[in-house]
Short mmCIF file of C-alpha atoms in Angstrom, two decimals:
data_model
loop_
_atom_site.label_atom_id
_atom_site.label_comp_id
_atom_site.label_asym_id
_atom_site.label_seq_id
_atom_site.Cartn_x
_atom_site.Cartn_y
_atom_site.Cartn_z
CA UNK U 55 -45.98 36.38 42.81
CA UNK U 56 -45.73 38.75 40.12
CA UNK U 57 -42.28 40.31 41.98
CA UNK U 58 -40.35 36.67 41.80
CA UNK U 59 -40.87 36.77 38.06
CA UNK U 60 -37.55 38.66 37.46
CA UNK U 61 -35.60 37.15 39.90
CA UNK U 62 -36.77 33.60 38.14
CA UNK U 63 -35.82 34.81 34.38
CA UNK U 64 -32.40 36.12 35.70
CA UNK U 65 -32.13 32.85 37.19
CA UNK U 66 -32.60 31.38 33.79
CA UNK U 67 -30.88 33.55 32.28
CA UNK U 68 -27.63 32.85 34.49
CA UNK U 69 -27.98 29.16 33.86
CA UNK U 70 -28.06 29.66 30.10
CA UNK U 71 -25.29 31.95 30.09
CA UNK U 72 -23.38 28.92 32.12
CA UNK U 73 -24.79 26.44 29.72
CA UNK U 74 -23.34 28.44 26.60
CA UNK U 75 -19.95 29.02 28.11
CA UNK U 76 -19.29 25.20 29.12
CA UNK U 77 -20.80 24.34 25.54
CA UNK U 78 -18.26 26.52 24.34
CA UNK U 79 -15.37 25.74 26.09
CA UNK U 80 -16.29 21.51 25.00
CA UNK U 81 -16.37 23.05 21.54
CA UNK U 82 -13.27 24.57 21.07
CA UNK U 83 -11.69 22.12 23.73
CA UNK U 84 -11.91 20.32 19.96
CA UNK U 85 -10.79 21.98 17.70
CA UNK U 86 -7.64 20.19 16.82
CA UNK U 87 -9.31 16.73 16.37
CA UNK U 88 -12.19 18.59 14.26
CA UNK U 89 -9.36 20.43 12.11
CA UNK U 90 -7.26 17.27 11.37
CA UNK U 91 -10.62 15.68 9.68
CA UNK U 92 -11.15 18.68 7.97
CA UNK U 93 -7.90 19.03 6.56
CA UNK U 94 -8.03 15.35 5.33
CA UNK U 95 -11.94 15.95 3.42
CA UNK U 96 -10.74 19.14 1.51
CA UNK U 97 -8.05 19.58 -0.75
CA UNK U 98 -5.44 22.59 0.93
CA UNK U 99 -5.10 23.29 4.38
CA UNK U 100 -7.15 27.57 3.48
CA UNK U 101 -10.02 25.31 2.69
CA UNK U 102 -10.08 23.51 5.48
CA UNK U 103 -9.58 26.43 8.09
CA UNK U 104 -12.33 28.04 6.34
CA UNK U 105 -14.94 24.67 6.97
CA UNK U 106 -13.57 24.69 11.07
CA UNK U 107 -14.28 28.45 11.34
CA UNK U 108 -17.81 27.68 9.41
CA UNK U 109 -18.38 24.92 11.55
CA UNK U 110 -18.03 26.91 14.40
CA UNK U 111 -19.50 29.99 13.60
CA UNK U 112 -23.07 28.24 12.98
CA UNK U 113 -22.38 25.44 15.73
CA UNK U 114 -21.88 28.76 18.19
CA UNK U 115 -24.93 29.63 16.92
CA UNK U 116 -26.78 26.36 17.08
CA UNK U 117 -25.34 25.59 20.64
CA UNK U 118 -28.91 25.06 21.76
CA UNK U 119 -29.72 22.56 19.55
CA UNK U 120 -26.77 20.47 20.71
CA UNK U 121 -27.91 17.51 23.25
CA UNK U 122 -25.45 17.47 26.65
CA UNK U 123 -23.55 14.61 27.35
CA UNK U 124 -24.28 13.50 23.72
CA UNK U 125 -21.09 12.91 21.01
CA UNK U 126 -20.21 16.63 21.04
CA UNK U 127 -17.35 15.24 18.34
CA UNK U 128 -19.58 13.63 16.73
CA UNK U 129 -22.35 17.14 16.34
CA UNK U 130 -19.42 19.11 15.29
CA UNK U 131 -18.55 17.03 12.50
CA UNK U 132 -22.17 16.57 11.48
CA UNK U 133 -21.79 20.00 10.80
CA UNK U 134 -18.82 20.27 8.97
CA UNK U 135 -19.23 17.58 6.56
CA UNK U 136 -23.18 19.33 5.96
CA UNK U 137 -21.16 22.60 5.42
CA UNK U 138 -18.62 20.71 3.48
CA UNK U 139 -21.38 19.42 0.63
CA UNK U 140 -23.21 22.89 0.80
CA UNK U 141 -20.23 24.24 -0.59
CA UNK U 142 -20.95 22.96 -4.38
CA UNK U 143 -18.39 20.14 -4.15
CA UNK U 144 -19.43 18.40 -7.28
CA UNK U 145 -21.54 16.08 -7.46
CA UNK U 146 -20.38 12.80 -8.42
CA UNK U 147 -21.55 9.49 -9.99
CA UNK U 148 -22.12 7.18 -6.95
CA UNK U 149 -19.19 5.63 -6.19
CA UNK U 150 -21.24 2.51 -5.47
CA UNK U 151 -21.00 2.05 -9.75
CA UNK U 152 -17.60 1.96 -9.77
CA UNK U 153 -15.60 -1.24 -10.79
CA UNK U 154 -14.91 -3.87 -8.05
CA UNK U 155 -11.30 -3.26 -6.45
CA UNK U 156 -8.98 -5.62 -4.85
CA UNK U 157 -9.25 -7.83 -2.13
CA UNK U 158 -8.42 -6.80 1.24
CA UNK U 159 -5.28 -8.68 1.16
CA UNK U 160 -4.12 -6.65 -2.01
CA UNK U 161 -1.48 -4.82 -1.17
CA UNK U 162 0.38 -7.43 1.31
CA UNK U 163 -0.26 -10.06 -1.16
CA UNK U 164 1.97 -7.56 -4.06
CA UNK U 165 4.38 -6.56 -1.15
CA UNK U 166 4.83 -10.46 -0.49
CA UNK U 167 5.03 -11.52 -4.35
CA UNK U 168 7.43 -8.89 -5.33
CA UNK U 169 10.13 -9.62 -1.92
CA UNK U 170 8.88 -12.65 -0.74
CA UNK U 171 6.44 -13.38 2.20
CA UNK U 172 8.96 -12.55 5.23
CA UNK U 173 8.48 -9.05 4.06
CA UNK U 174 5.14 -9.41 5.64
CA UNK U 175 7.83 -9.90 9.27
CA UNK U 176 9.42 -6.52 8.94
CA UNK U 177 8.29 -4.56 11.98
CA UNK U 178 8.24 -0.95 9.48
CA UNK U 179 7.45 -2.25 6.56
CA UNK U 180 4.74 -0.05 5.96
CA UNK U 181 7.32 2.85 6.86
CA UNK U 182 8.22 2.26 2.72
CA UNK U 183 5.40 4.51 1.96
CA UNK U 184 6.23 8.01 1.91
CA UNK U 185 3.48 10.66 3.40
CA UNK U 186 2.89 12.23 0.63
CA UNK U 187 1.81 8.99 -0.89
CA UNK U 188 -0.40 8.58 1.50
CA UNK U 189 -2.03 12.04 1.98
CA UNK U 190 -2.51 11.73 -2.30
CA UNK U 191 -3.69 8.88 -2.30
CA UNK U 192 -6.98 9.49 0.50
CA UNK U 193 -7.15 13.07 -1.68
CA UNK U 194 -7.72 10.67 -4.79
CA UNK U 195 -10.65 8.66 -3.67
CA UNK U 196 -14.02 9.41 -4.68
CA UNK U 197 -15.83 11.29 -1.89
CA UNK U 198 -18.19 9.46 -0.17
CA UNK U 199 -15.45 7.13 -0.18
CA UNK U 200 -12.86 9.66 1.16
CA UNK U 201 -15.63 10.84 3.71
CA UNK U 202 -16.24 8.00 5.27
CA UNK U 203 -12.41 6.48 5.65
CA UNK U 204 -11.00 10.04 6.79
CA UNK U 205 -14.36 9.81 10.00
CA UNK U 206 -13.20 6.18 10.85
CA UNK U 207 -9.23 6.06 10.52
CA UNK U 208 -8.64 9.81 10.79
CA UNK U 209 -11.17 10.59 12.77
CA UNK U 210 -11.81 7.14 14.89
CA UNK U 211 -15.16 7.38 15.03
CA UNK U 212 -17.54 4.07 15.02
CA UNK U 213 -19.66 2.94 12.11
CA UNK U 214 -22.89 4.22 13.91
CA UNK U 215 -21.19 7.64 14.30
CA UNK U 216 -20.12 8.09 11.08
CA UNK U 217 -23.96 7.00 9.96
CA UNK U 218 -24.97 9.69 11.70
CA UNK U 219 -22.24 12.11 10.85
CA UNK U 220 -22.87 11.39 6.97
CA UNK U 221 -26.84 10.21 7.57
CA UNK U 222 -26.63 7.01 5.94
CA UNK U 223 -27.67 3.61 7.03
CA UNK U 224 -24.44 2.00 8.59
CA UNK U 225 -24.28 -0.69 6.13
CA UNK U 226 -23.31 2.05 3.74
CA UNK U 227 -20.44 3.38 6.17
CA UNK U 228 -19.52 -0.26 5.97
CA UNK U 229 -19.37 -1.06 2.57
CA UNK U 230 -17.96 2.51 1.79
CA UNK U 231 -15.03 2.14 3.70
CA UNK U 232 -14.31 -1.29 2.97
CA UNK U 233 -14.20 -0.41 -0.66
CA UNK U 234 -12.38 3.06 0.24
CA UNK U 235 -9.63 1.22 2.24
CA UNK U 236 -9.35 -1.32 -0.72
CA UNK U 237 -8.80 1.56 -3.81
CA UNK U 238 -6.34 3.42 -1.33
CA UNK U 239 -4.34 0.13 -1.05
CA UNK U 240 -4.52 -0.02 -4.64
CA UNK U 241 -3.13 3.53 -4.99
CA UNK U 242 -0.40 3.14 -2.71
CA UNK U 243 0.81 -0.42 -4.22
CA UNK U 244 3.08 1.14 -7.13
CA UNK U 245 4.99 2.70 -4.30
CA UNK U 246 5.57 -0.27 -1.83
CA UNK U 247 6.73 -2.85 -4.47
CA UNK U 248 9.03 -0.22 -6.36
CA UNK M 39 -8.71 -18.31 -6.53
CA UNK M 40 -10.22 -19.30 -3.60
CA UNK M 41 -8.16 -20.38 -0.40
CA UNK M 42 -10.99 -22.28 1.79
CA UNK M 43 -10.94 -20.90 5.26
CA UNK M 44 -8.44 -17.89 4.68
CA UNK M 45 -11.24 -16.38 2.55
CA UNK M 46 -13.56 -15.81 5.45
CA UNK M 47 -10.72 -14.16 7.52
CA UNK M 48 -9.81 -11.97 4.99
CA UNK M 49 -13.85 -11.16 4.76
CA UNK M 50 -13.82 -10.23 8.39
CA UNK M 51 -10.43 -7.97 8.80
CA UNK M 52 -11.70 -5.03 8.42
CA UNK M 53 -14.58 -5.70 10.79
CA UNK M 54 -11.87 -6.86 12.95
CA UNK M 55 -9.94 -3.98 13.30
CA UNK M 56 -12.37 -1.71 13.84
CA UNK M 57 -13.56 -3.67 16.78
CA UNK M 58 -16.87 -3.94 15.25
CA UNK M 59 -17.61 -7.51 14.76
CA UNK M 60 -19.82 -9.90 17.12
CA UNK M 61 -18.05 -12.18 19.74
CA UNK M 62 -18.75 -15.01 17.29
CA UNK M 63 -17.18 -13.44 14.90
CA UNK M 64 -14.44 -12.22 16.68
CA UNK M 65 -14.10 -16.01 17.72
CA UNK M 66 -14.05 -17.21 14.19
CA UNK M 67 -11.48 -14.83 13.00
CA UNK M 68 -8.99 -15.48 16.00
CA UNK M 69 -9.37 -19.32 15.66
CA UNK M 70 -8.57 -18.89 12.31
CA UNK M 71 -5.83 -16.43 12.64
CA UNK M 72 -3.57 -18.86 15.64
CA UNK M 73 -3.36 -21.45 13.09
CA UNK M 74 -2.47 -19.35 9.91
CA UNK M 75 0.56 -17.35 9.37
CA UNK M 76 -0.65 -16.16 6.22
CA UNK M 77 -3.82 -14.24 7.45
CA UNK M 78 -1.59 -13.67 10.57
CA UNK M 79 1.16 -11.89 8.64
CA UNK M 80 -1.75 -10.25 6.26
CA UNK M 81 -3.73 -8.92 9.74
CA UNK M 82 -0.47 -7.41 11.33
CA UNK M 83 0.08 -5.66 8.50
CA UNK M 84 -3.13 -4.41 7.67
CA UNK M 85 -3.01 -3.12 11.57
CA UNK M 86 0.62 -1.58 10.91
CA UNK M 87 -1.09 0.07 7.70
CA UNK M 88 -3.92 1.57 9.65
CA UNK M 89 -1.67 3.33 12.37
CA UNK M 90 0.66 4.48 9.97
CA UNK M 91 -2.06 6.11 7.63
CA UNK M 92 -3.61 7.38 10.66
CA UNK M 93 0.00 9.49 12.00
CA UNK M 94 1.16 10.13 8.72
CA UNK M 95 -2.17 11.92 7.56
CA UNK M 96 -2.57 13.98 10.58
CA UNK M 97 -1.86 17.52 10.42
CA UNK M 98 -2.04 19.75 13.40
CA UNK M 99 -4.63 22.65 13.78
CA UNK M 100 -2.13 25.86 12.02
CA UNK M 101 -1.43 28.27 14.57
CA UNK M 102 -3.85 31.16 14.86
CA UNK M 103 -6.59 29.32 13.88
CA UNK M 104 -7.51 28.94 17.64
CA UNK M 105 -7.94 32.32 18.02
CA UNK M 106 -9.95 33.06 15.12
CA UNK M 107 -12.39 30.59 16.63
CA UNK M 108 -12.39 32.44 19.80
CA UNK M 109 -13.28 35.07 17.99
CA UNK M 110 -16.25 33.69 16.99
CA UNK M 111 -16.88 32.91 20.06
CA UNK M 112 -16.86 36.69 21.86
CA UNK M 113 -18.34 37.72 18.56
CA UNK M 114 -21.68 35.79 19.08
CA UNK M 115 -22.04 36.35 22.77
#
């Protein structure tokens, strides 16, 4: 008995050493889609290499920790945006005290009043709004706000993974991004009616 | 200002275009939405909006940064 005991742990040990490697390749498999959310939650693109080289170094790590054929997207980001708060971003009044925005309609509605309602028709008419418009105006929002609308429209990840990206209830993914998607129409609005 | 029906679509667009409202809602909004160009025009756009944000935002991984994370990688193993 006792002389199948090393053959058994190299065993093991093979199968962990297969496990890590696949978990690895997934992982930096990727990297691009975990870089372009990073880029979009930090402020210059050093920053944000910095966070994905974090992220990896402790998910590398952590690799055991990591459930297969669970959301490895989903893990990685978990990571990041923990990583991301670690790092002293300030700490802000909750954006839920803000002032109410905007409807959802906002920024048509302004497009429409300002050159009519068949602007609504025009197949680019969101094409008015430069990219550095845009990129400024997600960098502007508060952050919870900015988190959660850069995981759902950057990212394209559901409401129940961004609740578990961010760990809050989903009905504050919801109501965070509805009210992030409202102020960032209300940024860009000076721009598509000039 | 309140315009009757439209005010419920506009309530569920978002919900909409994340595919993350119930069939009865999803019901509600399109009934609404084959009868009125306004929330029509309003939801197109919106849609439009979202992909554009989405492509314009995006910015690729910066070369090199690949390998650094390779690096890691060989580093921990």
């Amino acid at each position: 008995m006792g002389e199948q005991e090393p053959e058994v742990d190299g065993r093991r040990i093979a199968a962990e050493a297969r496990d890590r490697v696949r978990f690895e390749e997934e992982a930096l498999a990727l990297a691009d889609q975990v870089y372009r959310v990073a880029r979009r939650l930090v402020g210059t693109r050093e920053e944000a290499e910095d966070l994905v080289q974090d992220t990896y170094g402790r998910a590398f790590r952590s690799w055991r920790s990591y459930t297969p054929g669970t959301n490895l997207r989903a893990w990685l980001l978990r990571i990041l945006t923990n990583l991301n708060l670690d790092r002293g971003r300030k700490v802000q009044r909750t954006p839920d005290m803000q002032p109410i925005e905007e409807g959802d309609y906002y920024l048509a509605n302004k497009m429409a009043e300002s050159q009519g309602e068949q602007v609504l028709d025009q197949e680019h008419v969101v094409e008015k709004l430069s990219q550095d418009s845009i990129v400024t105006a997600l960098a502007s929002l508060p952050h919870d706000f900015r988190d959660t609308v850069v995981l759902v429209d950057i990212g394209e990840f559901s409401y129940a993974d961004a609740a578990e990206i961010l760990d809050v209830p989903i009905g504050t993914v919801m109501s965070r991004l509805h009210r992030g998607r409202r102020l960032l129409k209300q940024k860009l609005v000076e721009e598509a009616i000039s | 200002m309140s315009h009757g029906p439209c005010d419920a679509c506009e309530e569920l667009l978002q919900g909409y275009l994340d595919r993350e409202l119930t069939e009865a809602e999803v019901t509600q909004a399109e009934s609404h939405l084959d009868g009125c160009d306004y929330c029509r025009r309003r939801y197109r756009f919106e849609e439009s909006l979202r992909t554009y944000v989405q492509t314009t935002a995006v910015e690729r991984m910066p070369v090199g940064l690949m390998e650094k994370l390779t690096q890691l990688r060989s580093e921990g193993a």
